[in-house]
Amino acid sequence: MVLKEFDENKRAVINPDDLITPVKGMPKTAVTCFSKETFQRMLEVFLGEKIAKTMVANMEIPVYKTSYKGIELALFMSDVGAPACVAALEDVFAMGAERIVMFGTCGVLDSAIEDCSIIIPNAAVRDEGTSFHYAPPSDEIEVNAKYIGAFREMLDQIGCSYTVGKTWTTDGIYRETRAKVAKRKEAGCVCVDMECAAVAALAQFRGRDVFQFFYAADNLDGENWDIRSLGNLAKLSEKDKVALLAMDFATIL
């Protein structure tokens, strides 16, 4: 299969540094999320100043700088889907960031996981295409090995409950069939997302640090799909708390 043709050469025909130049004053740590509404609320609270931008096809992605707890951080919004998400991360790293904290929603494969609760992936099933351009073929990839202990310690200290487990990263949002859901549950997956495996592969390939975590949204573990808080405008105060977790963790990396 074509996806087995991994090429370990770090240089490609088009590279991030062919298009992106280092940004003066770029913070070493960046925070990103996928929800437009949550991101706008973060900008309003943390007073981000635009310092750069990148492009994904027909969408501009501004990059902002802010100071939180005395630490300079970059803020940007990630596009949904592995290819666009990874391309933007490549650009932000080329600007000068060294580590990224990423958070977003996921669907749960275990109905016992409460809506908006925290999920920390420790592995991802590679049911998408992007990761195979960054890592040799395999069914799964390790996630968050470097920082998962520190994040759990932070959550424990503030009494925030969470679930640690494997995620199923897929490109086909409308192809999450009942048979596939059952198979992924048997493999130990507790949730499903669209970027995690690819982002982990990128981080390993480039030698950069990315910490990813989710807040639970729609429930696929039932006779009927339950949208719960998947919508951008649902449970905004709860999502604000998740954003604050990401910002707090970014300051200690």
XYZ file of N, CA and C in Angstrom:
759
model
N 0.825 -1.200 0.000
C 0.000 0.000 0.000
C 0.866 1.261 0.000
N 0.336 2.319 -0.597
C 1.082 3.572 -0.701
C 1.472 4.106 0.677
N 0.603 3.963 1.675
C 0.897 4.501 3.002
C 2.057 3.788 3.691
N 2.527 2.703 3.126
C 3.691 2.019 3.686
C 5.001 2.587 3.154
N 4.923 3.540 2.229
C 6.118 4.098 1.600
C 6.674 5.274 2.398
N 6.949 5.068 3.664
C 7.488 6.143 4.498
C 8.897 6.508 4.057
N 9.160 7.808 3.943
C 10.480 8.329 3.584
C 10.989 9.142 4.764
N 12.082 8.718 5.371
C 12.594 9.372 6.579
C 13.366 10.654 6.301
N 13.582 11.004 5.024
C 14.311 12.222 4.671
C 13.609 13.446 5.244
N 14.324 14.251 6.027
C 13.727 15.420 6.654
C 13.427 16.543 5.649
N 14.091 16.550 4.518
C 13.871 17.581 3.516
C 12.938 17.071 2.430
N 11.933 17.881 2.113
C 10.965 17.542 1.082
C 11.066 18.550 -0.059
N 10.235 18.412 -1.047
C 10.229 19.369 -2.157
C 9.841 20.757 -1.655
N 8.843 20.811 -0.784
C 8.431 22.055 -0.134
C 8.583 21.858 1.369
N 9.248 22.794 2.034
C 9.522 22.685 3.456
C 8.985 23.916 4.192
N 8.696 23.783 5.489
C 8.181 24.942 6.229
C 9.082 26.168 6.137
N 10.393 25.965 6.208
C 11.287 27.121 6.173
C 11.449 27.722 4.774
N 10.860 27.091 3.756
C 10.814 27.712 2.436
C 9.771 28.824 2.397
N 8.789 28.736 3.286
C 7.664 29.670 3.289
C 7.602 30.549 4.529
N 8.175 30.069 5.630
C 8.062 30.746 6.918
C 9.438 31.180 7.408
N 9.534 32.409 7.853
C 10.770 32.890 8.471
C 10.569 33.010 9.974
N 11.639 32.859 10.754
C 11.509 33.000 12.213
C 10.915 34.360 12.584
N 10.063 34.353 13.597
C 9.390 35.571 14.043
C 10.126 36.136 15.255
N 10.532 37.379 15.156
C 11.234 38.019 16.265
C 10.321 38.074 17.480
N 10.833 37.617 18.618
C 10.054 37.643 19.843
C 9.024 36.541 19.952
N 9.128 35.535 19.102
C 8.167 34.426 19.156
C 8.328 33.673 20.472
N 7.258 33.529 21.243
C 7.353 32.748 22.486
C 7.738 31.300 22.197
N 8.410 30.671 23.127
C 8.844 29.287 22.938
C 7.703 28.298 23.132
N 6.656 28.715 23.843
C 5.513 27.839 24.080
C 4.266 28.458 23.476
N 3.473 27.637 22.784
C 2.232 28.103 22.179
C 1.064 27.258 22.689
N -0.117 27.863 22.699
C -1.353 27.177 23.068
C -2.319 27.296 21.900
N -2.959 26.190 21.557
C -3.892 26.211 20.441
C -5.115 25.353 20.736
N -6.242 25.729 20.127
C -7.466 24.945 20.230
C -8.180 24.979 18.885
N -9.295 24.259 18.782
C -10.002 24.130 17.514
C -11.304 24.912 17.470
N -11.846 25.287 18.610
C -13.127 25.979 18.670
C -12.950 27.476 18.460
N -13.622 28.014 17.447
C -13.532 29.449 17.156
C -14.045 30.283 18.316
N -15.169 29.870 18.891
C -15.757 30.624 19.990
C -14.848 30.621 21.214
N -14.332 29.463 21.575
C -13.428 29.375 22.723
C -12.167 30.189 22.485
N -11.635 30.134 21.270
C -10.414 30.872 20.976
C -10.649 32.383 21.083
N -11.767 32.866 20.555
C -12.062 34.295 20.643
C -12.197 34.742 22.088
N -12.792 33.899 22.910
C -12.920 34.230 24.332
C -11.554 34.258 25.001
N -10.645 33.376 24.585
C -9.283 33.402 25.117
C -8.577 34.705 24.753
N -8.734 35.142 23.510
C -8.100 36.390 23.085
C -8.611 37.576 23.896
N -9.903 37.573 24.173
C -10.489 38.673 24.941
C -9.970 38.691 26.374
N -9.802 37.524 26.954
C -9.344 37.434 28.342
C -7.850 37.699 28.451
N -7.079 37.103 27.550
C -5.623 37.173 27.660
C -4.999 38.261 26.797
N -5.836 39.028 26.091
C -5.392 40.225 25.360
C -4.234 39.928 24.413
N -4.458 38.993 23.506
C -3.423 38.625 22.566
C -3.119 39.713 21.549
N -1.850 39.879 21.246
C -1.389 40.837 20.236
C -0.902 40.055 19.014
N -1.416 40.366 17.850
C -1.044 39.644 16.642
C 0.414 39.910 16.291
N 1.204 38.822 16.115
C 2.617 38.978 15.780
C 3.001 38.290 14.474
N 2.121 37.434 13.964
C 2.448 36.700 12.739
C 1.176 36.065 12.196
N 1.310 35.427 11.053
C 0.190 34.674 10.492
C 0.731 33.588 9.579
N -0.078 32.573 9.375
C 0.199 31.563 8.369
C -1.095 31.301 7.625
N -1.034 30.470 6.603
C -2.205 30.198 5.783
C -2.402 28.691 5.658
N -3.650 28.269 5.673
C -4.007 26.902 5.323
C -5.024 26.997 4.206
N -4.575 26.720 2.965
C -5.427 26.840 1.785
C -6.042 28.235 1.741
N -7.349 28.360 1.973
C -8.017 29.658 1.853
C -8.313 30.307 3.195
N -7.644 29.869 4.263
C -7.906 30.419 5.588
C -6.634 30.975 6.212
N -6.698 32.219 6.678
C -5.574 32.816 7.390
C -5.621 32.394 8.856
N -4.456 32.047 9.407
C -4.353 31.682 10.818
C -3.444 32.697 11.505
N -4.012 33.687 12.194
C -3.182 34.645 12.924
C -2.532 33.990 14.136
N -1.353 34.468 14.466
C -0.644 34.011 15.657
C -0.495 35.219 16.587
N -0.885 35.034 17.836
C -0.876 36.119 18.800
C 0.130 35.840 19.912
N 0.537 36.914 20.572
C 1.412 36.780 21.741
C 0.717 37.411 22.935
N 0.823 36.741 24.072
C 0.270 37.271 25.307
C 1.207 36.944 26.456
N 0.956 37.535 27.604
C 1.713 37.221 28.820
C 0.730 36.732 29.874
N 1.024 35.582 30.445
C 0.148 34.990 31.456
C 1.011 34.461 32.593
N 0.737 34.941 33.794
C 1.524 34.579 34.965
C 3.008 34.873 34.761
N 3.264 35.952 34.041
C 4.639 36.370 33.803
C 5.362 35.603 32.705
N 4.666 34.727 32.011
C 5.268 33.910 30.956
C 4.688 34.323 29.606
N 5.546 34.565 28.618
C 5.065 34.869 27.275
C 4.624 33.595 26.569
N 3.435 33.641 25.994
C 2.882 32.502 25.276
C 2.347 32.957 23.924
N 2.415 32.067 22.943
C 1.773 32.311 21.659
C 0.408 31.639 21.663
N -0.535 32.221 20.945
C -1.882 31.675 20.826
C -2.262 31.607 19.348
N -2.819 30.494 18.920
C -3.360 30.406 17.563
C -4.449 29.351 17.534
N -5.309 29.441 16.535
C -6.401 28.482 16.399
C -6.045 27.462 15.329
N -6.213 26.187 15.639
C -5.924 25.116 14.695
C -7.153 24.786 13.858
N -6.899 24.402 12.610
C -7.972 23.959 11.734
C -8.295 22.501 12.031
N -9.547 22.120 11.823
C -9.983 20.753 12.087
C -9.547 19.828 10.956
N -9.064 18.633 11.315
C -8.599 17.661 10.338
C -7.088 17.596 10.320
N -6.551 16.393 10.253
C -5.109 16.188 10.405
C -4.250 16.949 9.408
N -4.528 16.934 8.101
C -3.618 17.596 7.158
C -3.448 19.084 7.432
N -4.558 19.816 7.570
C -4.474 21.254 7.802
C -3.885 21.563 9.164
N -4.260 20.792 10.165
C -3.750 21.004 11.517
C -2.236 20.855 11.564
N -1.732 19.778 10.995
C -0.294 19.508 11.019
C 0.476 20.557 10.218
N -0.054 20.978 9.080
C 0.630 21.995 8.276
C 0.807 23.289 9.066
N -0.222 23.704 9.795
C -0.127 24.923 10.592
C 0.874 24.760 11.729
N 0.899 23.595 12.370
C 1.871 23.354 13.435
C 3.290 23.408 12.889
N 3.501 22.856 11.716
C 4.815 22.942 11.069
C 5.237 24.416 10.954
N 4.314 25.265 10.530
C 4.628 26.674 10.342
C 4.927 27.373 11.664
N 4.155 27.061 12.692
C 4.379 27.693 14.000
C 5.729 27.270 14.577
N 6.102 26.032 14.386
C 7.436 25.607 14.806
C 8.510 26.351 14.012
N 8.284 26.542 12.718
C 9.254 27.269 11.896
C 9.368 28.732 12.326
N 8.311 29.279 12.918
C 8.349 30.654 13.415
C 9.227 30.785 14.656
N 9.460 29.675 15.351
C 10.318 29.722 16.522
C 9.760 29.078 17.770
N 8.510 28.616 17.729
C 7.965 27.900 18.887
C 8.691 26.571 19.055
N 8.840 26.135 20.278
C 9.515 24.870 20.565
C 8.576 23.824 21.150
N 7.451 24.258 21.708
C 6.500 23.313 22.292
C 5.099 23.891 22.161
N 4.120 22.999 22.046
C 2.738 23.426 21.854
C 1.819 22.626 22.776
N 0.902 23.313 23.425
C -0.174 22.685 24.179
C -1.436 22.801 23.330
N -2.043 21.671 22.997
C -3.207 21.626 22.112
C -4.378 20.987 22.835
N -5.562 21.598 22.727
C -6.751 20.990 23.322
C -7.941 21.160 22.398
N -8.863 20.212 22.486
C -10.052 20.259 21.649
C -11.028 19.169 22.053
N -12.153 19.123 21.372
C -13.168 18.139 21.685
C -12.825 16.768 21.135
N -13.514 15.776 21.639
C -13.452 14.425 21.086
C -14.796 13.758 21.334
N -15.082 12.737 20.548
C -16.249 11.923 20.809
C -15.873 10.815 21.778
N -16.771 10.442 22.662
C -16.454 9.395 23.633
C -17.013 8.054 23.157
N -16.238 7.002 23.438
C -16.649 5.641 23.135
C -17.051 4.895 24.406
N -17.097 5.630 25.497
C -17.502 5.087 26.797
C -18.479 6.076 27.411
N -19.742 5.696 27.492
C -20.779 6.615 27.968
C -20.577 7.042 29.418
N -19.718 6.347 30.145
C -19.454 6.722 31.531
C -18.603 7.988 31.631
N -17.952 8.367 30.532
C -17.134 9.588 30.527
C -18.065 10.789 30.422
N -18.028 11.660 31.398
C -18.964 12.764 31.478
C -18.677 13.840 30.441
N -19.744 14.520 30.044
C -19.640 15.617 29.091
C -18.690 16.695 29.607
N -17.812 17.164 28.732
C -16.830 18.228 29.015
C -15.717 17.808 29.975
N -15.672 16.545 30.383
C -14.596 16.105 31.268
C -13.301 15.922 30.487
N -12.199 15.912 31.197
C -10.881 15.880 30.575
C -10.477 14.450 30.203
N -9.941 14.304 28.996
C -9.386 13.032 28.537
C -7.949 13.278 28.086
N -7.041 12.451 28.585
C -5.620 12.567 28.219
C -5.248 11.352 27.385
N -4.967 11.531 26.097
C -4.577 10.375 25.290
C -3.144 9.951 25.574
N -2.949 8.635 25.712
C -1.586 8.115 25.865
C -1.141 7.298 24.653
N -2.068 7.078 23.717
C -1.770 6.404 22.458
C -2.890 6.734 21.492
N -2.610 6.587 20.192
C -3.628 6.874 19.185
C -3.589 5.816 18.095
N -4.769 5.326 17.721
C -4.896 4.440 16.560
C -4.806 5.301 15.305
N -3.955 4.906 14.376
C -3.662 5.720 13.201
C -4.613 5.372 12.045
N -5.849 5.815 12.162
C -6.843 5.570 11.130
C -7.040 6.836 10.287
N -5.933 7.497 9.967
C -5.907 8.671 9.100
C -4.673 8.553 8.207
N -4.430 9.521 7.360
C -3.321 9.398 6.424
C -2.083 10.200 6.752
N -2.252 11.341 7.423
C -1.140 12.272 7.602
C 0.018 11.685 8.398
N -0.291 10.930 9.433
C 0.781 10.401 10.295
C 1.741 9.498 9.534
N 1.272 8.857 8.469
C 2.121 7.925 7.733
C 3.189 8.630 6.900
N 3.082 9.947 6.779
C 4.124 10.732 6.117
C 5.192 11.194 7.109
N 4.938 10.973 8.411
C 5.849 11.413 9.463
C 6.420 10.270 10.301
N 5.879 9.091 10.174
C 6.342 7.958 10.975
C 6.147 6.662 10.194
N 7.005 5.678 10.416
C 6.852 4.382 9.736
C 5.490 3.772 10.036
N 4.988 2.909 9.152
C 3.666 2.319 9.338
C 3.546 1.552 10.652
N 2.443 1.727 11.312
C 2.094 0.990 12.525
C 0.622 1.239 12.786
N 0.012 0.393 13.594
C -1.402 0.582 13.911
C -1.618 1.727 14.893
N -0.657 1.920 15.792
C -0.812 2.915 16.844
C 0.469 3.719 17.005
N 0.341 4.847 17.702
C 1.500 5.679 18.010
C 1.371 6.190 19.441
N 2.484 6.278 20.139
C 2.489 6.781 21.513
C 2.218 8.279 21.519
N 1.527 8.737 22.534
C 1.148 10.148 22.646
C 1.478 10.660 24.048
N 2.028 11.863 24.106
C 2.171 12.594 25.380
C 3.128 11.989 26.395
N 4.051 11.143 25.980
C 4.911 10.445 26.941
C 5.687 11.409 27.849
N 6.135 12.538 27.308
C 7.002 13.444 28.058
C 6.264 14.199 29.161
N 5.036 14.627 28.893
C 4.366 15.563 29.794
C 3.142 15.010 30.509
N 2.743 13.780 30.219
C 1.499 13.283 30.785
C 1.545 13.224 32.318
N 2.693 12.880 32.877
C 2.817 12.817 34.332
C 2.633 14.178 34.973
N 3.243 15.203 34.400
C 3.143 16.554 34.956
C 1.718 17.090 34.843
N 1.034 16.771 33.747
C -0.343 17.245 33.581
C -1.267 16.560 34.584
N -1.090 15.266 34.771
C -1.911 14.547 35.744
C -1.679 15.099 37.151
N -0.437 15.403 37.463
C -0.129 15.959 38.788
C -0.838 17.289 38.985
N -0.848 18.128 37.925
C -1.527 19.417 38.014
C -3.027 19.228 38.240
N -3.621 18.297 37.509
C -5.058 18.045 37.653
C -5.386 17.481 39.043
N -4.533 16.598 39.529
C -4.742 16.023 40.861
C -4.694 17.099 41.935
N -3.793 18.041 41.771
C -3.629 19.095 42.774
C -4.859 19.986 42.869
N -5.547 20.183 41.762
C -6.727 21.057 41.786
C -8.030 20.264 41.887
N -7.917 18.933 42.012
C -9.092 18.100 42.174
C -9.933 17.943 40.925
N -9.283 18.000 39.775
C -9.988 17.865 38.497
C -9.933 16.402 38.035
N -11.079 15.779 37.846
C -11.101 14.375 37.413
C -10.770 14.277 35.919
N -10.282 13.127 35.522
C -9.872 12.943 34.134
C -9.822 11.459 33.804
N -9.748 11.173 32.514
C -9.597 9.817 32.009
C -8.347 9.744 31.152
N -7.537 8.725 31.351
C -6.360 8.490 30.513
C -6.644 7.263 29.649
N -6.372 7.372 28.358
C -6.617 6.220 27.505
C -6.274 6.467 26.052
N -6.548 5.471 25.268
C -6.219 5.491 23.844
C -7.310 6.201 23.051
N -6.909 6.958 22.021
C -7.869 7.594 21.132
C -7.818 6.963 19.748
N -8.899 7.078 19.047
C -9.010 6.613 17.661
C -9.012 7.844 16.767
N -7.924 8.063 16.024
C -7.839 9.204 15.124
C -8.291 8.787 13.730
N -9.322 9.442 13.228
C -9.888 9.084 11.934
C -10.087 10.314 11.064
N -9.985 10.138 9.760
C -10.285 11.208 8.803
C -11.762 11.237 8.425
N -12.467 10.135 8.629
C -13.810 10.000 8.079
C -14.897 10.212 9.114
N -15.261 11.466 9.358
C -16.238 11.757 10.411
C -17.583 11.091 10.139
N -17.928 10.917 8.870
C -19.194 10.265 8.540
C -19.038 8.775 8.248
N -17.870 8.216 8.599
C -17.635 6.789 8.394
C -17.284 6.084 9.698
N -17.735 6.658 10.814
C -17.553 6.020 12.117
C -18.711 5.050 12.310
N -18.630 3.912 11.659
C -19.734 2.948 11.675
C -19.812 2.215 13.007
N -20.946 1.560 13.246
C -21.107 0.804 14.485
C -20.045 -0.293 14.607
N -19.753 -0.952 13.484
C -18.751 -2.020 13.517
C -17.372 -1.464 13.865
N -17.030 -0.297 13.312
C -15.723 0.299 13.603
C -15.659 0.773 15.051
N -16.725 1.361 15.524
C -16.753 1.797 16.928
C -16.530 0.611 17.854
N -17.221 -0.500 17.580
C -17.059 -1.690 18.416
C -15.629 -2.219 18.363
N -15.045 -2.196 17.174
C -13.682 -2.698 17.014
C -12.680 -1.823 17.759
N -12.859 -0.518 17.694
C -11.944 0.399 18.393
C -12.115 0.278 19.913
N -13.326 0.063 20.366
C -13.535 -0.141 21.799
C -12.826 -1.409 22.257
N -12.888 -2.451 21.460
C -12.201 -3.701 21.793
C -10.693 -3.500 21.855
N -10.181 -2.562 21.047
C -8.746 -2.269 21.037
C -8.331 -1.357 22.191
N -9.301 -0.913 22.991
C -8.991 -0.100 24.162
C -9.197 1.385 23.999
N -9.774 1.824 22.894
C -9.991 3.255 22.687
C -11.143 3.753 23.559
N -10.940 4.919 24.154
C -11.983 5.528 24.973
C -12.628 6.715 24.271
N -12.015 7.172 23.163
C -12.554 8.335 22.472
C -12.107 8.327 21.013
N -12.665 9.261 20.239
C -12.329 9.388 18.821
C -12.075 10.858 18.496
N -11.054 11.111 17.676
C -10.700 12.473 17.287
C -10.234 12.468 15.834
N -9.742 13.603 15.334
C -9.344 13.687 13.933
C -7.904 14.150 13.716
N -7.127 14.391 14.790
C -5.796 14.957 14.612
C -4.696 14.317 15.451
N -5.027 13.674 16.540
C -4.051 13.303 17.565
C -2.887 12.469 17.041
N -3.172 11.403 16.303
C -2.100 10.534 15.812
C -1.148 11.293 14.902
N -1.705 12.130 14.029
C -0.877 12.889 13.096
C -0.009 13.910 13.813
N -0.577 14.580 14.817
C 0.195 15.570 15.581
C 1.318 14.892 16.356
N 1.036 13.728 16.932
C 2.081 12.987 17.649
C 3.204 12.576 16.708
N 2.845 12.135 15.502
C 3.860 11.728 14.526
C 4.709 12.915 14.098
N 4.074 14.055 13.867
C 4.812 15.273 13.520
C 5.807 15.632 14.609
N 5.354 15.635 15.864
C 6.215 16.019 16.980
C 7.428 15.106 17.067
N 7.219 13.813 16.914
C 8.329 12.868 16.974
C 9.279 13.054 15.802
N 8.742 13.290 14.624
C 9.562 13.444 13.424
C 10.427 14.700 13.487
N 9.855 15.789 13.977
C 10.577 17.066 14.026
C 11.358 17.258 15.330
N 11.197 16.346 16.285
C 11.885 16.507 17.546
C 11.358 17.672 18.359
N 10.058 17.926 18.257
C 9.412 19.006 19.008
C 8.474 18.408 20.059
N 8.017 19.243 20.970
C 7.118 18.783 22.023
C 5.704 19.294 21.775
N 4.761 18.386 21.754
C 3.347 18.746 21.706
C 2.621 17.952 22.778
N 1.880 18.659 23.624
C 1.020 17.973 24.592
C -0.420 18.183 24.156
N -1.142 17.061 24.008
C -2.522 17.112 23.549
C -3.469 16.574 24.623
N -4.564 17.273 24.824
C -5.614 16.706 25.663
C -6.971 17.133 25.117
N -8.001 16.411 25.537
C -9.349 16.634 25.034
C -10.298 17.016 26.167
N -11.423 17.600 25.769
C -12.587 17.647 26.656
C -13.712 16.928 25.929
N -14.382 16.034 26.652
C -15.355 15.130 26.051
C -16.544 15.888 25.483
N -16.993 15.460 24.312
C -18.161 16.077 23.690
C -19.196 15.007 23.364
N -19.427 14.739 22.068
C -20.507 13.835 21.685
C -20.242 12.395 22.115
N -21.333 11.678 22.320
C -21.266 10.293 22.795
C -21.655 9.336 21.672
N -20.716 8.447 21.304
C -20.968 7.434 20.276
C -21.268 6.072 20.892
N -21.305 6.010 22.203
C -21.475 4.743 22.912
C -22.931 4.553 23.313
N -23.794 4.347 22.335
C -25.205 4.154 22.617
C -25.944 3.777 21.354
N -27.203 3.505 21.491
C -28.000 3.135 20.323
C -28.116 4.301 19.349
N -28.185 5.509 19.869
C -28.281 6.708 19.044
C -27.164 7.674 19.403
N -26.665 8.376 18.419
C -25.626 9.379 18.643
C -26.180 10.523 19.485
N -25.404 10.958 20.462
C -25.791 12.045 21.356
C -24.799 13.182 21.188
N -25.255 14.314 20.672
C -24.359 15.431 20.353
C -23.764 16.075 21.604
N -24.473 16.024 22.719
C -24.047 16.634 23.989
C -23.507 18.055 23.737
N -22.265 18.358 24.140
C -21.743 19.732 24.060
C -20.853 19.964 22.843
N -21.064 19.206 21.775
C -20.187 19.323 20.611
C -20.252 20.695 19.956
N -21.385 21.339 19.966
C -21.526 22.647 19.326
C -20.625 23.705 19.949
N -20.158 24.656 19.120
C -19.237 25.693 19.585
C -19.808 26.548 20.709
N -21.131 26.718 20.734
C -21.746 27.620 21.705
C -22.260 26.901 22.946
N -22.065 25.599 23.010
C -22.569 24.826 24.146
C -21.592 24.852 25.318
N -22.112 25.047 26.517
C -21.339 24.969 27.763
C -20.045 25.788 27.704
N -20.183 27.038 27.328
C -18.993 27.885 27.142
C -18.216 28.092 28.432
N -18.909 28.208 29.558
C -18.192 28.420 30.819
C -17.333 27.212 31.171
N -17.842 26.006 30.892
C -17.055 24.802 31.132
C -15.833 24.769 30.211
N -16.016 25.175 28.967
C -14.902 25.183 28.016
C -13.879 26.263 28.359
N -14.343 27.358 28.954
C -13.406 28.379 29.429
C -12.471 27.797 30.491
N -13.013 26.941 31.345
C -12.187 26.310 32.375
C -11.144 25.383 31.751
N -11.527 24.708 30.676
C -10.578 23.837 29.977
C -9.460 24.675 29.361
N -9.822 25.794 28.766
C -8.818 26.692 28.187
C -7.839 27.178 29.250
N -8.363 27.469 30.433
C -7.502 27.920 31.524
C -6.540 26.817 31.955
N -6.982 25.562 31.928
C -6.079 24.444 32.214
C -4.913 24.429 31.241
N -5.222 24.636 29.954
C -4.170 24.642 28.942
C -3.180 25.777 29.183
N -3.694 26.943 29.511
C -2.821 28.097 29.765
C -1.962 27.867 31.012
N -2.574 27.354 32.056
C -1.820 27.089 33.286
C -0.704 26.083 33.029
N -1.019 25.024 32.278
C -0.007 24.014 32.027
C 1.112 24.555 31.152
N 0.766 25.418 30.199
C 1.774 25.985 29.313
C 2.824 26.796 30.078
N 2.424 27.389 31.187
C 3.367 28.231 31.941
C 4.401 27.430 32.711
N 4.168 26.119 32.880
C 5.118 25.327 33.683
C 5.995 24.416 32.835
N 5.829 24.479 31.513
C 6.637 23.613 30.650
C 8.037 24.189 30.453
